mmCIF file of C-alpha atoms in Angstrom:
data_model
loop_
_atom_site.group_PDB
_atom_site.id
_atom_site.type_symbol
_atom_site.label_atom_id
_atom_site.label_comp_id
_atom_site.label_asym_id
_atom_site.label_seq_id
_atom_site.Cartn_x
_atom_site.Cartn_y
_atom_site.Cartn_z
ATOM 1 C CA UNK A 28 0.000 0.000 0.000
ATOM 2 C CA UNK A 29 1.582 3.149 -0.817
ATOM 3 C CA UNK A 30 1.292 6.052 1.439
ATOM 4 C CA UNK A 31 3.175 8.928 -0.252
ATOM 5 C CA UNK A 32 6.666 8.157 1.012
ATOM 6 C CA UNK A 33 9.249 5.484 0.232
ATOM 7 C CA UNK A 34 9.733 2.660 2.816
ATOM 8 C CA UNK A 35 12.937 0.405 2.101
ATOM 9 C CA UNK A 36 13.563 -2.986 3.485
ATOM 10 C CA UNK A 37 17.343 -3.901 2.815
ATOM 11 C CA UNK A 38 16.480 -7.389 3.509
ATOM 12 C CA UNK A 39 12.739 -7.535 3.147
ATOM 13 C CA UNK A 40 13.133 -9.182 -0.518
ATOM 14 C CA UNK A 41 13.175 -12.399 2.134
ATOM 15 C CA UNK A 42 9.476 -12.016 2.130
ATOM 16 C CA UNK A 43 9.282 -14.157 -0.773
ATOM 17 C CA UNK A 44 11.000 -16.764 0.776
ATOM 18 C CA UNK A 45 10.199 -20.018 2.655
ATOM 19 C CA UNK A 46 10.644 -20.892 6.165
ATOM 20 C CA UNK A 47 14.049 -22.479 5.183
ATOM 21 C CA UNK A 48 14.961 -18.992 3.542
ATOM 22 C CA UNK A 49 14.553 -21.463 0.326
ATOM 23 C CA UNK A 50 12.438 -21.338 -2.673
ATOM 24 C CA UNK A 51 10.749 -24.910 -2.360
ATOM 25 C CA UNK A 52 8.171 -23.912 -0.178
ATOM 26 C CA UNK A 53 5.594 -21.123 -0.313
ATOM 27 C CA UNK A 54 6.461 -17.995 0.737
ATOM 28 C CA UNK A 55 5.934 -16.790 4.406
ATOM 29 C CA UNK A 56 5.735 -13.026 4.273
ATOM 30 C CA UNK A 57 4.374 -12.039 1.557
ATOM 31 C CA UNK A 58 0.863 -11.506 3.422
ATOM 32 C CA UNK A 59 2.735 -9.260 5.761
ATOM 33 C CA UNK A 60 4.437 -7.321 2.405
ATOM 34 C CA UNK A 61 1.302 -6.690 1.002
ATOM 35 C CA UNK A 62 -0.574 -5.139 4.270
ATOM 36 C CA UNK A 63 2.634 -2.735 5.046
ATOM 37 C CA UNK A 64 3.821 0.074 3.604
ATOM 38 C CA UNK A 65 7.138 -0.989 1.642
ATOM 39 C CA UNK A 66 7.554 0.621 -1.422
ATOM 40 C CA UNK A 67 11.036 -0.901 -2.627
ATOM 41 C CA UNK A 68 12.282 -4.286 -1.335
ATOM 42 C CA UNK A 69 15.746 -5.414 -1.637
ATOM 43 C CA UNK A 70 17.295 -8.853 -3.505
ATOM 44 C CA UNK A 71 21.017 -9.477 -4.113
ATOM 45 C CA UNK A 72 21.886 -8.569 -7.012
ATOM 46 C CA UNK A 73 22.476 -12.175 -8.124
ATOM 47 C CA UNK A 74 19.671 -14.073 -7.589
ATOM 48 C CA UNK A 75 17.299 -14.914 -10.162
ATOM 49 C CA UNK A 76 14.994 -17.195 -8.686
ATOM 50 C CA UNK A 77 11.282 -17.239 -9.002
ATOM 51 C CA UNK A 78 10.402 -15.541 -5.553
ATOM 52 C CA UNK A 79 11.600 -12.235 -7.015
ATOM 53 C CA UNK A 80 8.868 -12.803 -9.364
ATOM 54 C CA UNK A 81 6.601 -13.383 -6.123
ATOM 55 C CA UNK A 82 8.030 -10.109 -4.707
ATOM 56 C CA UNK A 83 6.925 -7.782 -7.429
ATOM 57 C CA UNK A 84 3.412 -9.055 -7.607
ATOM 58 C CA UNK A 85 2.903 -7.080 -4.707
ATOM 59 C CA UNK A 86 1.361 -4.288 -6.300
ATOM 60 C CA UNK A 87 3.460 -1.393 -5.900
ATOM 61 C CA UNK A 88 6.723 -3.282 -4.840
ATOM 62 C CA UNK A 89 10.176 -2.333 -6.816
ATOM 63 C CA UNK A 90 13.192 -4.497 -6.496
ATOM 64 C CA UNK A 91 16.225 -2.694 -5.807
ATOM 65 C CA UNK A 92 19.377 -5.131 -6.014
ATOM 66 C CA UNK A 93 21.715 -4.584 -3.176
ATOM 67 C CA UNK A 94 25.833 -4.778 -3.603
ATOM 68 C CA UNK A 95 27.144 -8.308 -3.047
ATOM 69 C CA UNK A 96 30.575 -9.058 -2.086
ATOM 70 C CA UNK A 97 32.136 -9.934 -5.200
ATOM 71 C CA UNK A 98 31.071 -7.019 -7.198
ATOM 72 C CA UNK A 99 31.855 -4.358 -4.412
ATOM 73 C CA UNK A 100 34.680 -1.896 -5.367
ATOM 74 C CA UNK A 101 34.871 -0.934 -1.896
ATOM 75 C CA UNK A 102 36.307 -4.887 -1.161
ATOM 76 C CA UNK A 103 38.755 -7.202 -1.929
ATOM 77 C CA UNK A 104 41.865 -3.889 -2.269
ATOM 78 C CA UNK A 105 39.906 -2.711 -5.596
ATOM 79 C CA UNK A 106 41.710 -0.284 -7.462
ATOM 80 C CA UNK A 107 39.510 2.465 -7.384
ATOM 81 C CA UNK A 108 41.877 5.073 -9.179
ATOM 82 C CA UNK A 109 41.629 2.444 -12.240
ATOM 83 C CA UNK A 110 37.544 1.607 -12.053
ATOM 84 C CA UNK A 111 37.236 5.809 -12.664
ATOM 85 C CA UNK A 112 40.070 6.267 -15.135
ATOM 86 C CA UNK A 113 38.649 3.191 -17.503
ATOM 87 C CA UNK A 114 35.426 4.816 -17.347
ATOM 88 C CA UNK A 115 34.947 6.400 -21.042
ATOM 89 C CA UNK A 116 30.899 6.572 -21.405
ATOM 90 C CA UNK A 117 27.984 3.909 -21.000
ATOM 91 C CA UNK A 118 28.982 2.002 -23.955
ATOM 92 C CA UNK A 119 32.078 1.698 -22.742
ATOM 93 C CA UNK A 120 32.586 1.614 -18.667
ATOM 94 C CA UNK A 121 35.445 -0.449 -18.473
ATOM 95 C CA UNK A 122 36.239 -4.058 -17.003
ATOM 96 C CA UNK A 123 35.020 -3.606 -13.299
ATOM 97 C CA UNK A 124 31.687 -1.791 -13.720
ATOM 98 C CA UNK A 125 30.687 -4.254 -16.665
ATOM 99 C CA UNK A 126 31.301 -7.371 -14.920
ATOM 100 C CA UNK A 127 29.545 -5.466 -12.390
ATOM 101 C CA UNK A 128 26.572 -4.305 -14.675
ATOM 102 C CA UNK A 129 26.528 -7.476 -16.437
ATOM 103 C CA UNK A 130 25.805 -9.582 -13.005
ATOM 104 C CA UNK A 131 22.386 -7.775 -12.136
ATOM 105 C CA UNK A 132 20.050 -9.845 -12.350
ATOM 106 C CA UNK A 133 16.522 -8.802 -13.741
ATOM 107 C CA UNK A 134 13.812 -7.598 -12.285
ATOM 108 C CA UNK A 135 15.711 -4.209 -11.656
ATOM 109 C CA UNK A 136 14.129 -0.971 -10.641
ATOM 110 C CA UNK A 137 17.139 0.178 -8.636
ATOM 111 C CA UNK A 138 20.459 -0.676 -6.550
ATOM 112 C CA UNK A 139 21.472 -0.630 -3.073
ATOM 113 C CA UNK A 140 25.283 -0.019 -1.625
ATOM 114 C CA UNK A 141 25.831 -0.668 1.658
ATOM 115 C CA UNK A 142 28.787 2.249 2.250
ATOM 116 C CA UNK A 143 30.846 1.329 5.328
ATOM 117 C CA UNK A 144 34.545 0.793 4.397
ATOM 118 C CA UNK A 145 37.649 1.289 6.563
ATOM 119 C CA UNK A 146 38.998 3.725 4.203
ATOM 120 C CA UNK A 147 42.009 4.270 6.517
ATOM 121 C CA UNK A 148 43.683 1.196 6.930
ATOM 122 C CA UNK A 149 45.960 1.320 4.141
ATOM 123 C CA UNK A 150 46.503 -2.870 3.767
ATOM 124 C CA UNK A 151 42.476 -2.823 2.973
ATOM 125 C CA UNK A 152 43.086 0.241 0.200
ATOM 126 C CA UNK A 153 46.945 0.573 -0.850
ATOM 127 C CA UNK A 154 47.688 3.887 -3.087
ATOM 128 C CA UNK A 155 47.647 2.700 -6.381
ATOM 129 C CA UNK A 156 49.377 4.206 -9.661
ATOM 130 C CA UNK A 157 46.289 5.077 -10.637
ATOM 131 C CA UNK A 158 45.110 6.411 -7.319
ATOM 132 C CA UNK A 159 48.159 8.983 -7.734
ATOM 133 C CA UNK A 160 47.115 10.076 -11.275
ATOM 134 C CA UNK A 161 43.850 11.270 -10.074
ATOM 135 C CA UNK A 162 45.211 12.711 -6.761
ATOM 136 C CA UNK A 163 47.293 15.087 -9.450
ATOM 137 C CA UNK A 164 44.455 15.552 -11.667
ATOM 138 C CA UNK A 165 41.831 16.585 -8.957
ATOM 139 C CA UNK A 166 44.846 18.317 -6.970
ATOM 140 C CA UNK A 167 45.031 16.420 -3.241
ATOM 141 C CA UNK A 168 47.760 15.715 -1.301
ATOM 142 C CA UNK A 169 47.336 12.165 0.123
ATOM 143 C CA UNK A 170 49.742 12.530 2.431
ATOM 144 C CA UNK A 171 47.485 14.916 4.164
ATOM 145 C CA UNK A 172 45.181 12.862 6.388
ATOM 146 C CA UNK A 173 42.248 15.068 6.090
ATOM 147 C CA UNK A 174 43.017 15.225 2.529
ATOM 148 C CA UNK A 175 43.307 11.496 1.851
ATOM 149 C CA UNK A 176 40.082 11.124 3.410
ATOM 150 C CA UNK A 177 38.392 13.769 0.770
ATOM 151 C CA UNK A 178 39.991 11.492 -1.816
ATOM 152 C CA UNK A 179 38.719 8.816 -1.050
ATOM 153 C CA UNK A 180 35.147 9.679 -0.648
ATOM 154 C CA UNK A 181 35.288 11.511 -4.237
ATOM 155 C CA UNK A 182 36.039 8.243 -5.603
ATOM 156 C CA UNK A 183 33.340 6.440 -4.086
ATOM 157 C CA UNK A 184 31.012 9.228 -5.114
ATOM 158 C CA UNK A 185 31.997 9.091 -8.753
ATOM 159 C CA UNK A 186 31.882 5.329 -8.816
ATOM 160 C CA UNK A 187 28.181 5.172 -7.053
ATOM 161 C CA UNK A 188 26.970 8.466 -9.282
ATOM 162 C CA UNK A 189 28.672 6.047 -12.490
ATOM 163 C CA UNK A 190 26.725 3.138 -11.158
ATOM 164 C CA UNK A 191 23.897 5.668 -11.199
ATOM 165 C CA UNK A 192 24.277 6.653 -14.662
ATOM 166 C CA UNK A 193 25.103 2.758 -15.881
ATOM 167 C CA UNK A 194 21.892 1.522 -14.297
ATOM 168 C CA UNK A 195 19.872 4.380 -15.694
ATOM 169 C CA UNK A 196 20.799 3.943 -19.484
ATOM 170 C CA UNK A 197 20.364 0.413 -19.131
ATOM 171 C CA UNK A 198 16.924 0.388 -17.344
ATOM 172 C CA UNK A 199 15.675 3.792 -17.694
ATOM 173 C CA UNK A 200 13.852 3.817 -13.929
ATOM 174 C CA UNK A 201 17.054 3.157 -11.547
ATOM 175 C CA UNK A 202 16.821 4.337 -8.093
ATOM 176 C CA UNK A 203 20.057 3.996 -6.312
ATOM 177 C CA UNK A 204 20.051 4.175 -2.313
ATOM 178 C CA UNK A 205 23.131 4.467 -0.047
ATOM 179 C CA UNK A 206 23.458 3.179 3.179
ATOM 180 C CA UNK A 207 25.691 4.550 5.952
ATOM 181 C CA UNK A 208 25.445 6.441 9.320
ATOM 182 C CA UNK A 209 23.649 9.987 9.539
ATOM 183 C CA UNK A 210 26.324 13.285 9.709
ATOM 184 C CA UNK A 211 29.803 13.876 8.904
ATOM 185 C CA UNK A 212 31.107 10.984 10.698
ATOM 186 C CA UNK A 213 30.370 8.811 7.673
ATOM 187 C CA UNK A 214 33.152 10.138 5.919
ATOM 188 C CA UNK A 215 36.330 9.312 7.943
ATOM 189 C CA UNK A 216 34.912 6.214 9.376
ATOM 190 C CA UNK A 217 33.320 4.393 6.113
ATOM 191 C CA UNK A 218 34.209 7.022 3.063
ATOM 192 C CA UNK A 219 30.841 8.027 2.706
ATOM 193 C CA UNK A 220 30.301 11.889 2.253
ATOM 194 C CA UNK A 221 26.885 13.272 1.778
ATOM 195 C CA UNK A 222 27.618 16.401 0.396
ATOM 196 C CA UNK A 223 30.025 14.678 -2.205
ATOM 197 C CA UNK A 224 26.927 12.201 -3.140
ATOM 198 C CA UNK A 225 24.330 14.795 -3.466
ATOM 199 C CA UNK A 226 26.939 17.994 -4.895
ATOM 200 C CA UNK A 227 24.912 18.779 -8.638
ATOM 201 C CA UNK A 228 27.819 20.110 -10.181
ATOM 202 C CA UNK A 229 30.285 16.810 -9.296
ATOM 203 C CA UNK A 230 31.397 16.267 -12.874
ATOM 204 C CA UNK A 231 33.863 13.373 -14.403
ATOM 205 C CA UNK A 232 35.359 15.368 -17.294
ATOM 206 C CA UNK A 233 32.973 17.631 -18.718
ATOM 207 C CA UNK A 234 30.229 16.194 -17.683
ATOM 208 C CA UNK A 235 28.125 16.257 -14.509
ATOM 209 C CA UNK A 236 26.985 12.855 -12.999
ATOM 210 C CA UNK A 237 23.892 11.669 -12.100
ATOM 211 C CA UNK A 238 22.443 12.178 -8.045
ATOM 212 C CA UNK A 239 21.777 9.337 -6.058
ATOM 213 C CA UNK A 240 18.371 8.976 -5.073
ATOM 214 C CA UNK A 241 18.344 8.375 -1.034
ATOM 215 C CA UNK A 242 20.583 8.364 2.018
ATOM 216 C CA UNK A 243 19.885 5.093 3.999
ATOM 217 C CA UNK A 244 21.282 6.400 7.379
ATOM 218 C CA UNK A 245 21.256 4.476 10.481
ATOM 219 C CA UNK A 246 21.883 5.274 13.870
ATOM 220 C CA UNK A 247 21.728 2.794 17.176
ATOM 221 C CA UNK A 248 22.550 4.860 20.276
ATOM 222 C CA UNK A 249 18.874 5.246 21.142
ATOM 223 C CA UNK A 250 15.642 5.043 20.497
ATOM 224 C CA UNK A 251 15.659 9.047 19.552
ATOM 225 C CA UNK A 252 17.838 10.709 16.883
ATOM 226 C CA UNK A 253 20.824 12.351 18.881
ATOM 227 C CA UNK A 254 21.254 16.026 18.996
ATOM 228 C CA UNK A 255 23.989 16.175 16.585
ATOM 229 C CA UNK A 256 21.984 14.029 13.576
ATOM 230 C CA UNK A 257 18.624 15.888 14.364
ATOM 231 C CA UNK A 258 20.543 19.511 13.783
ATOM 232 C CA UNK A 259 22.572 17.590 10.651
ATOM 233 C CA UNK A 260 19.221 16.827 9.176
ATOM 234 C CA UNK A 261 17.809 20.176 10.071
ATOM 235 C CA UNK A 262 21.201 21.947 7.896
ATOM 236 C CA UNK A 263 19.872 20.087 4.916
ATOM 237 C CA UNK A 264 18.592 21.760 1.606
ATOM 238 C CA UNK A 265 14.975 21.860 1.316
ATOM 239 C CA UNK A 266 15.222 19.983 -2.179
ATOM 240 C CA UNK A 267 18.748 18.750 -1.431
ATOM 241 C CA UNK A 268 19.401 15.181 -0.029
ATOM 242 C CA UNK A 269 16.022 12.616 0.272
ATOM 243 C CA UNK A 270 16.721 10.339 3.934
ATOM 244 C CA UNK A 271 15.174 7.446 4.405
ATOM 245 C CA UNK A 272 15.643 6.385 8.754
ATOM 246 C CA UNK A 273 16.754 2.796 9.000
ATOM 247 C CA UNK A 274 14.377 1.363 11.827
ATOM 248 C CA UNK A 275 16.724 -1.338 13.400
ATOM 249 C CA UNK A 276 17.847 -1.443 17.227
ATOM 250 C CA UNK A 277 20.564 -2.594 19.376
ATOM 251 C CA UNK A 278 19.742 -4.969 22.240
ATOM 252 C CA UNK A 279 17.886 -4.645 24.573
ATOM 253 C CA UNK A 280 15.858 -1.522 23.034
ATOM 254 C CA UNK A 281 15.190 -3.964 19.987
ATOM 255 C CA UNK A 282 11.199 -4.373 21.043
ATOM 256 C CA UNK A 283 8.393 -3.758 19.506
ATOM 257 C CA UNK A 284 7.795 -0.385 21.816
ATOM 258 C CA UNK A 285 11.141 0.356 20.991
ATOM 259 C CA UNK A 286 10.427 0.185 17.079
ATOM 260 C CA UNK A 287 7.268 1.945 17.742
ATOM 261 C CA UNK A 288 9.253 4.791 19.529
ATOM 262 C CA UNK A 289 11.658 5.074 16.980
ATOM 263 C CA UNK A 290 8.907 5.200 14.016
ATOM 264 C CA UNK A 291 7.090 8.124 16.318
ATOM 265 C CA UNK A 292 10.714 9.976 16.849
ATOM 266 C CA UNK A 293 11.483 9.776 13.250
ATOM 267 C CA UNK A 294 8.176 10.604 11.788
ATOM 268 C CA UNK A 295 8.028 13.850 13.898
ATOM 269 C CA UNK A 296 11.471 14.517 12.071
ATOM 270 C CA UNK A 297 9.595 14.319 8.648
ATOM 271 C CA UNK A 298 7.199 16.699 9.133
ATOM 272 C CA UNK A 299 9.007 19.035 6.600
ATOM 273 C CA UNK A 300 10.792 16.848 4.824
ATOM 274 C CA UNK A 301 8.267 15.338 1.894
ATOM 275 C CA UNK A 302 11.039 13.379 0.365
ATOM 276 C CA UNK A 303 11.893 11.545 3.047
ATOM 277 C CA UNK A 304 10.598 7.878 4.347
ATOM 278 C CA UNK A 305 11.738 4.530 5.801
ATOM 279 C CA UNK A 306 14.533 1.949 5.782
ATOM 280 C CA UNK A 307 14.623 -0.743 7.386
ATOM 281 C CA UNK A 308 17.961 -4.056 7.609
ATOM 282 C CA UNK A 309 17.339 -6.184 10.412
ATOM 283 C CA UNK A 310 15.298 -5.540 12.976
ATOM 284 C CA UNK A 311 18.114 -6.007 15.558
ATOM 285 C CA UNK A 312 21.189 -4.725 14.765
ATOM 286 C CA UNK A 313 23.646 -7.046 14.143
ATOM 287 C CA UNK A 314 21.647 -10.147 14.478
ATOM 288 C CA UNK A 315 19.009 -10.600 11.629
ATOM 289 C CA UNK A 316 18.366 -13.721 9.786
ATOM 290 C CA UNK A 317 19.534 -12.609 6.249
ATOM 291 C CA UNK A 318 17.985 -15.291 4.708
ATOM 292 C CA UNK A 319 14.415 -15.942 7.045
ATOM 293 C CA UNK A 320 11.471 -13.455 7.252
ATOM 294 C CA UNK A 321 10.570 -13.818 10.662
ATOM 295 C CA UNK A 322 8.888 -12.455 13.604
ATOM 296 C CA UNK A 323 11.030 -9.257 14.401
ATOM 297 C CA UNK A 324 10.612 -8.282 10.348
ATOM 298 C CA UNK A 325 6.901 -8.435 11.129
ATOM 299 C CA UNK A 326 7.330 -5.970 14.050
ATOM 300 C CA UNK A 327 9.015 -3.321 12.618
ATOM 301 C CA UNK A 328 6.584 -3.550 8.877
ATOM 302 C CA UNK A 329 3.725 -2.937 11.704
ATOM 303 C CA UNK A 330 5.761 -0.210 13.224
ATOM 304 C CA UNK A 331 6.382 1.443 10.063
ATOM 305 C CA UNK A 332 3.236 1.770 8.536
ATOM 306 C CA UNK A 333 0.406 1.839 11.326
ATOM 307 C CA UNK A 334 2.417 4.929 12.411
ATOM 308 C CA UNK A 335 2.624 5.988 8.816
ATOM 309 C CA UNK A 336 -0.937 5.736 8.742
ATOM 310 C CA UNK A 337 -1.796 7.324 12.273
ATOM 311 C CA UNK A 338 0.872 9.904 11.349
ATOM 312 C CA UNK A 339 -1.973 11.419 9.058
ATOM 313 C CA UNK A 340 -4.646 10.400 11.174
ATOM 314 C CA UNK A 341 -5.312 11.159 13.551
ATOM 315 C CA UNK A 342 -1.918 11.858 14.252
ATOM 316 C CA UNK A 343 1.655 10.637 15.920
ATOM 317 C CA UNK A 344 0.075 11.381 19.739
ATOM 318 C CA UNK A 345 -2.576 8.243 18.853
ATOM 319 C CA UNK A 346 0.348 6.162 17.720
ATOM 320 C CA UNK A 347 2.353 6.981 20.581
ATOM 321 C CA UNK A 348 -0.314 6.440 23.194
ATOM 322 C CA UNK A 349 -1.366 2.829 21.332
ATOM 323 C CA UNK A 350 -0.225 -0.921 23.225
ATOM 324 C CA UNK A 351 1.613 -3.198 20.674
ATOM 325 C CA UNK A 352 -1.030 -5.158 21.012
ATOM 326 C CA UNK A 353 -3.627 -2.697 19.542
ATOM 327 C CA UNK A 354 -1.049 -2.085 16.745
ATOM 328 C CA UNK A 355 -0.651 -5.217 15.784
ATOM 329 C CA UNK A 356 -5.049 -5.832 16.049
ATOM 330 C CA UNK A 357 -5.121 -3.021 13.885
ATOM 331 C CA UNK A 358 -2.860 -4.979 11.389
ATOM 332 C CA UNK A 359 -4.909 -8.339 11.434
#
């Protein structure tokens, strides 16, 4: 059911699975996909087997592939210095973002990179010969820590904003979603900078690339946004960067009044911010089932959209007031 704003489960493309997290059986949440809210549903970008086709006869339901291991440039001491410089255009991307390309599976509407990478251990990301043509070209010193940094999140920006414009050409409707941690921090712990990913005029060459569609941004120090991520989201553009708030909680706040609480907190935070929605991974941090719907993915679907739908009305004081246990009646 679509209520206006986009709700993405990282992992909820398990709804189509059976109880093994197989294909043999029939599929256990795909009653609970079609009563919630989820808009976009993510699948590795790999699999081809016929529950994706389940998934996307939920009407409304997009499948956005998320990064596997293999295919990650941020893994594996990728050269990212080469990836950019054998870009040349769509036609011709060069050897890592075709094999890349070329092992998306169909159905497609979109793709999902999960941006956390130690950028600063240099045995995970060595400087490469092509790492120090670029440095030259785009003028950084990389012996300069704060500098090296900068680096290194351009190049993940240019290769997700690439990945942008690949997908795009090749599918026409390609919504890309990153996932990392709210704020600044993102960039010197996992090489993820939001102003980088959503900068307009970032251009390779001549020509300006592509925006990415969504920050995924999690945070699991509470059930409420911290001070410092609230006023981050607050120093956004009004038509600058779309968030989506992962729903997902540490022990022991991961309960279903705790998901509730974190729905209410966030929704409050959305009240001028149309673009924005829901994400969701696992619904406790760290310890999801990545192949099983189960139990705790029902919670937080329930959380999301009953207080999606009291958000409008009669409003986030009803949802906050409500047991779980009327939630989840109301849900039946």
């Amino acid at each position: 059911m679509n209520m206006g704003r986009t709700v993405f489960g990282y992992h909820a493309g398990r709804a189509g699975l059976d109880a093994a997290g197989g294909t043999a059986g029939p599929p256990v949440g795909l009653d609970d996909l079609r009563k919630s809210a989820y808009t976009h549903v993510g699948v590795p970008m790999d699999h081809a087997d016929s529950y994706v086709q389940t998934l996307i006869s939920v009407a409304g339901v997009r499948v956005i592939r998320t990064m596997e291991a293999q295919w990650n440039p941020g893994l594996n001491k990728r050269d990212l210095g080469r990836i950019i410089l054998d870009f040349v255009d769509v036609h011709q991307p060069g050897p890592f973002l075709s094999t890349w390309l070329i092992n998306i599976q169909e159905p497609c509407h979109g793709f999902a990179w999960n941006l956390e990478h130690d950028i600063t251990d240099a045995s995970l990301y060595p400087i490469t010969a092509a790492d120090m043509h670029l440095a030259r070209l785009w003028k950084f010193n990389l012996a300069v820590p704060a500098q090296y940094v900068a680096f290194r999140c351009q190049q993940f920006t240019i290769i997700a904003r690439l990945m942008k414009k690949l997908g795009a050409a090749h599918w026409g409707e390609f919504t890309v979603i990153i996932y990392s941690e709210y704020g600044e921090g993102a960039r010197e712990r996992y090489g993820c900078d939001w102003n980088q990913l959503s900068n307009p005029f970032l251009k390779l060459g001549a020509e300006a690339l592509p925006l990415i569609d969504y920050a995924h941004c999690a945070y699991f120090g509470g059930v409420k946004l911290s001070p410092e991520y609230r006023n981050w989201l607050a120093s956004l553009p009004e038509n600058g960067l779309k968030v989506l708030h992962n729903t997902q909680l540490p022990h022991p706040l991961n309960t279903p009044e705790g998901h509730r609480g974190q729905v209410a907190d966030r929704l409050g935070l959305m009240a001028n911010r149309p673009g924005d929605g829901f994400g969701s991974c696992d619904a406790e941090a760290g310890k999801g089932q990545l192949h099983l719907w189960d139990d705790p993915d029902r919670d937080v679907s329930r959380a999301i959209t009953q207080g999606m739908r009291l958000a409008k009305d009669p409003g986030l004081a009803v949802l906050q007031s409500m047991s779980w246990g009327q939630i989840k009646a109301s849900m039946a």
